[in-house]
Tab-separated table of C-alpha atoms in Angstrom:
chain	number	residue	atom	x	y	z
A	1	MET	CA	11.839	2.723	24.105
A	2	ALA	CA	9.735	4.073	26.980
A	3	PHE	CA	5.985	4.048	26.453
A	4	ALA	CA	3.548	6.485	28.029
A	5	GLU	CA	-0.174	6.821	27.471
A	6	LYS	CA	-1.446	10.116	26.082
A	7	ASN	CA	-4.350	12.386	26.916
A	8	LEU	CA	-7.642	11.691	25.182
A	9	PHE	CA	-10.051	14.601	24.702
A	10	VAL	CA	-13.572	14.129	23.354
A	11	PRO	CA	-15.030	17.313	21.833
A	12	GLU	CA	-18.695	17.397	20.871
A	13	PRO	CA	-19.645	15.891	17.485
A	14	VAL	CA	-19.840	18.228	14.496
A	15	GLU	CA	-21.486	18.058	11.094
A	16	ILE	CA	-19.137	18.480	8.129
A	17	GLY	CA	-19.810	17.637	4.507
A	18	GLY	CA	-23.255	16.268	5.379
A	19	ARG	CA	-21.799	13.784	7.880
A	20	HIS	CA	-22.125	13.615	11.640
A	21	ILE	CA	-18.601	13.343	12.997
A	22	LYS	CA	-17.580	12.195	16.462
A	23	ARG	CA	-14.205	13.612	17.471
A	24	TYR	CA	-11.305	12.300	19.517
A	25	HIS	CA	-8.117	14.264	20.199
A	26	VAL	CA	-4.920	12.519	21.298
A	27	THR	CA	-1.970	14.480	22.636
A	28	SER	CA	0.631	14.459	25.374
A	29	ASP	CA	-0.153	18.141	26.013
A	30	PRO	CA	-2.523	18.423	29.001
A	31	ALA	CA	-3.925	21.627	27.444
A	32	GLY	CA	-5.165	19.673	24.414
A	33	ILE	CA	-4.660	20.245	20.711
A	34	ALA	CA	-4.106	23.829	19.602
A	35	PRO	CA	-7.219	25.355	17.972
A	36	GLU	CA	-5.296	26.254	14.804
A	37	VAL	CA	-4.296	22.586	14.301
A	38	GLU	CA	-7.909	21.436	14.771
A	39	LYS	CA	-9.191	24.131	12.397
A	40	ALA	CA	-6.659	23.143	9.719
A	41	ALA	CA	-7.662	19.484	10.050
A	42	HIS	CA	-11.348	20.388	9.625
A	43	VAL	CA	-10.543	22.252	6.393
A	44	LEU	CA	-9.212	19.052	4.784
A	45	LEU	CA	-11.739	16.733	6.420
A	46	PRO	CA	-14.438	16.909	3.677
A	47	GLU	CA	-11.922	15.501	1.161
A	48	LEU	CA	-11.434	12.451	3.383
A	49	LEU	CA	-15.112	11.523	3.649
A	50	PRO	CA	-16.596	8.862	1.361
A	51	PRO	CA	-19.576	9.610	-0.869
A	52	PRO	CA	-23.032	8.733	0.494
A	53	ASP	CA	-24.080	5.123	-0.040
A	54	GLY	CA	-27.336	4.892	1.917
A	55	THR	CA	-25.633	4.158	5.248
A	56	PRO	CA	-26.431	6.788	7.895
A	57	ALA	CA	-23.827	9.506	7.393
A	58	ALA	CA	-21.667	8.993	10.476
A	59	SER	CA	-17.922	9.132	10.970
A	60	PHE	CA	-15.415	9.474	13.758
A	61	VAL	CA	-12.030	11.113	13.602
A	62	VAL	CA	-8.888	10.861	15.656
A	63	LEU	CA	-6.736	13.990	15.553
A	64	HIS	CA	-3.337	13.235	17.065
A	65	ARG	CA	-0.662	15.784	17.861
A	66	GLY	CA	2.652	13.965	17.943
A	67	GLY	CA	5.540	14.730	20.233
A	68	ASP	CA	7.479	16.372	17.416
A	69	THR	CA	6.171	18.625	14.635
A	70	GLY	CA	3.645	16.094	13.332
A	71	ALA	CA	-0.127	16.124	13.449
A	72	TYR	CA	-2.218	13.221	12.160
A	73	LEU	CA	-5.847	13.011	11.119
A	74	ASN	CA	-7.446	9.567	10.883
A	75	VAL	CA	-10.965	9.532	9.468
A	76	TYR	CA	-13.165	6.470	9.958
A	77	SER	CA	-16.564	6.562	8.206
A	78	TRP	CA	-19.343	4.009	8.332
A	79	ALA	CA	-20.226	2.723	4.864
A	80	TRP	CA	-22.033	-0.198	3.278
A	81	ASP	CA	-24.065	-0.552	6.501
A	82	ASN	CA	-21.362	-2.258	8.600
A	83	VAL	CA	-17.983	-1.437	7.025
A	84	LEU	CA	-15.466	1.128	8.211
A	85	HIS	CA	-13.994	3.323	5.450
A	86	PHE	CA	-10.583	4.842	6.266
A	87	ALA	CA	-8.728	7.924	5.044
A	88	GLU	CA	-5.813	9.800	6.549
A	89	ALA	CA	-3.903	13.055	6.427
A	90	ALA	CA	-0.821	14.393	8.142
A	91	ALA	CA	0.853	17.731	8.719
A	92	GLY	CA	4.317	18.735	9.812
A	93	GLN	CA	5.857	15.297	9.265
A	94	PRO	CA	8.455	15.273	6.454
A	95	ALA	CA	8.919	11.484	6.881
A	96	LEU	CA	5.357	11.137	5.520
A	97	ASP	CA	6.047	13.466	2.570
A	98	CYS	CA	4.536	16.527	4.234
A	99	PRO	CA	6.041	19.577	2.498
A	100	ASP	CA	7.169	21.264	5.732
A	101	THR	CA	7.109	21.000	9.524
A	102	ASP	CA	3.983	23.154	9.949
A	103	PRO	CA	1.420	21.167	12.025
A	104	THR	CA	-1.411	23.096	10.350
A	105	HIS	CA	-0.422	22.206	6.758
A	106	PHE	CA	-2.346	18.946	6.306
A	107	VAL	CA	-1.933	16.790	3.201
A	108	ARG	CA	-3.871	13.681	2.280
A	109	LEU	CA	-1.954	10.414	2.668
A	110	THR	CA	-4.518	7.774	1.657
A	111	GLY	CA	-4.839	7.374	-2.091
A	112	THR	CA	-1.488	8.981	-2.875
A	113	ALA	CA	1.366	7.352	-4.771
A	114	ARG	CA	2.969	6.438	-1.421
A	115	ASP	CA	-0.235	5.313	0.276
A	116	ARG	CA	0.823	3.425	3.370
A	117	SER	CA	-2.746	2.455	4.321
A	118	TRP	CA	-1.885	2.654	8.010
A	119	ILE	CA	-4.963	2.759	10.236
A	120	GLY	CA	-3.356	4.383	13.263
A	121	CYS	CA	-0.703	4.146	15.932
A	122	VAL	CA	-1.231	2.641	19.395
A	123	TRP	CA	-2.647	5.908	20.793
A	124	GLU	CA	-4.919	6.572	17.802
A	125	LEU	CA	-6.406	3.074	17.936
A	126	ALA	CA	-7.881	3.537	21.415
A	127	PRO	CA	-11.347	4.653	20.157
A	128	LEU	CA	-11.776	1.871	17.570
A	129	GLU	CA	-13.143	-0.847	19.861
A	130	HIS	CA	-15.610	1.527	21.462
A	131	GLU	CA	-16.857	2.828	18.109
A	132	ARG	CA	-17.393	-0.706	16.783
A	133	THR	CA	-19.437	-1.626	19.838
A	134	ALA	CA	-21.400	1.646	19.758
A	135	TRP	CA	-22.263	1.152	16.047
A	136	ILE	CA	-23.580	-2.336	16.732
A	137	ARG	CA	-25.453	-1.253	19.867
A	138	HIS	CA	-27.202	1.744	18.291
A	139	MET	CA	-27.309	1.109	14.543
A	140	LEU	CA	-27.242	-2.620	13.777
A	141	ALA	CA	-28.819	-4.421	16.752
A	142	PRO	CA	-32.027	-2.380	17.280
A	143	ALA	CA	-35.047	-2.849	15.041
A	144	THR	CA	-34.764	0.851	14.177
A	145	PRO	CA	-31.295	2.416	13.928
A	146	ASP	CA	-30.665	5.167	16.493
A	147	LEU	CA	-28.229	7.677	14.977
A	148	PRO	CA	-28.666	10.244	17.809
A	149	GLY	CA	-27.903	7.471	20.317
A	150	TYR	CA	-24.772	6.512	18.400
A	151	LEU	CA	-23.600	10.116	18.219
A	152	ALA	CA	-24.095	10.543	21.985
A	153	ASP	CA	-22.177	7.346	22.792
A	154	SER	CA	-18.529	8.457	22.971
A	155	LEU	CA	-15.578	7.683	25.135
A	156	ARG	CA	-14.904	9.997	28.039
A	157	THR	CA	-12.052	12.446	28.185
A	158	GLY	CA	-9.178	10.805	30.038
A	159	THR	CA	-6.191	8.927	28.685
A	160	THR	CA	-5.694	6.446	25.897
A	161	ALA	CA	-5.239	3.788	28.609
A	162	THR	CA	-8.776	4.329	29.910
A	163	ALA	CA	-10.358	4.639	26.457
A	164	GLY	CA	-11.728	1.104	26.407
A	165	ALA	CA	-12.815	1.125	30.039
A	166	THR	CA	-16.047	3.148	29.980
A	167	SER	CA	-18.239	5.109	27.648
A	168	ALA	CA	-20.440	8.133	28.120
A	169	GLY	CA	-23.462	6.456	26.592
A	170	GLY	CA	-23.199	2.741	27.054
A	171	GLY	CA	-21.267	1.581	30.079
A	172	PRO	CA	-18.345	-0.815	29.849
A	173	THR	CA	-17.205	-1.746	26.365
A	174	GLY	CA	-15.268	-4.857	27.408
């Protein structure tokens, strides 16, 4: 099986469901993810966010457009101060019990009868190391947590291969 890195796009953070959400898009398409796929993912996103628990309301999502009809939404939310909550949805992937091949018809996967509890494929995992380091740097290590600093500290648009190399707000993550 031949492996190729994918494009990584980093749109500005948004606020949905009372949470600040950093966004990463993964796709082999150099034009990025189609707006209708992103919009459909954002419709389901509030259902994938955990309830407030006193931790600053921050999450990051990885929206991945597969090479076939599939689209995948991985939602990572900070909870219990230093724990990462995970929820996922998919669209257009019958192998994951999606009802059709429409990449805008997202269904929740986590918490279903066939919950696979997968946290992401090799391309979707690229932002995880950076986000861990950014959370520590801005939220846990300082005397006063810096949520705006955390939200500004994202990977740069590039490829999934360069995801761990540099960050927009904190220099090398290695």
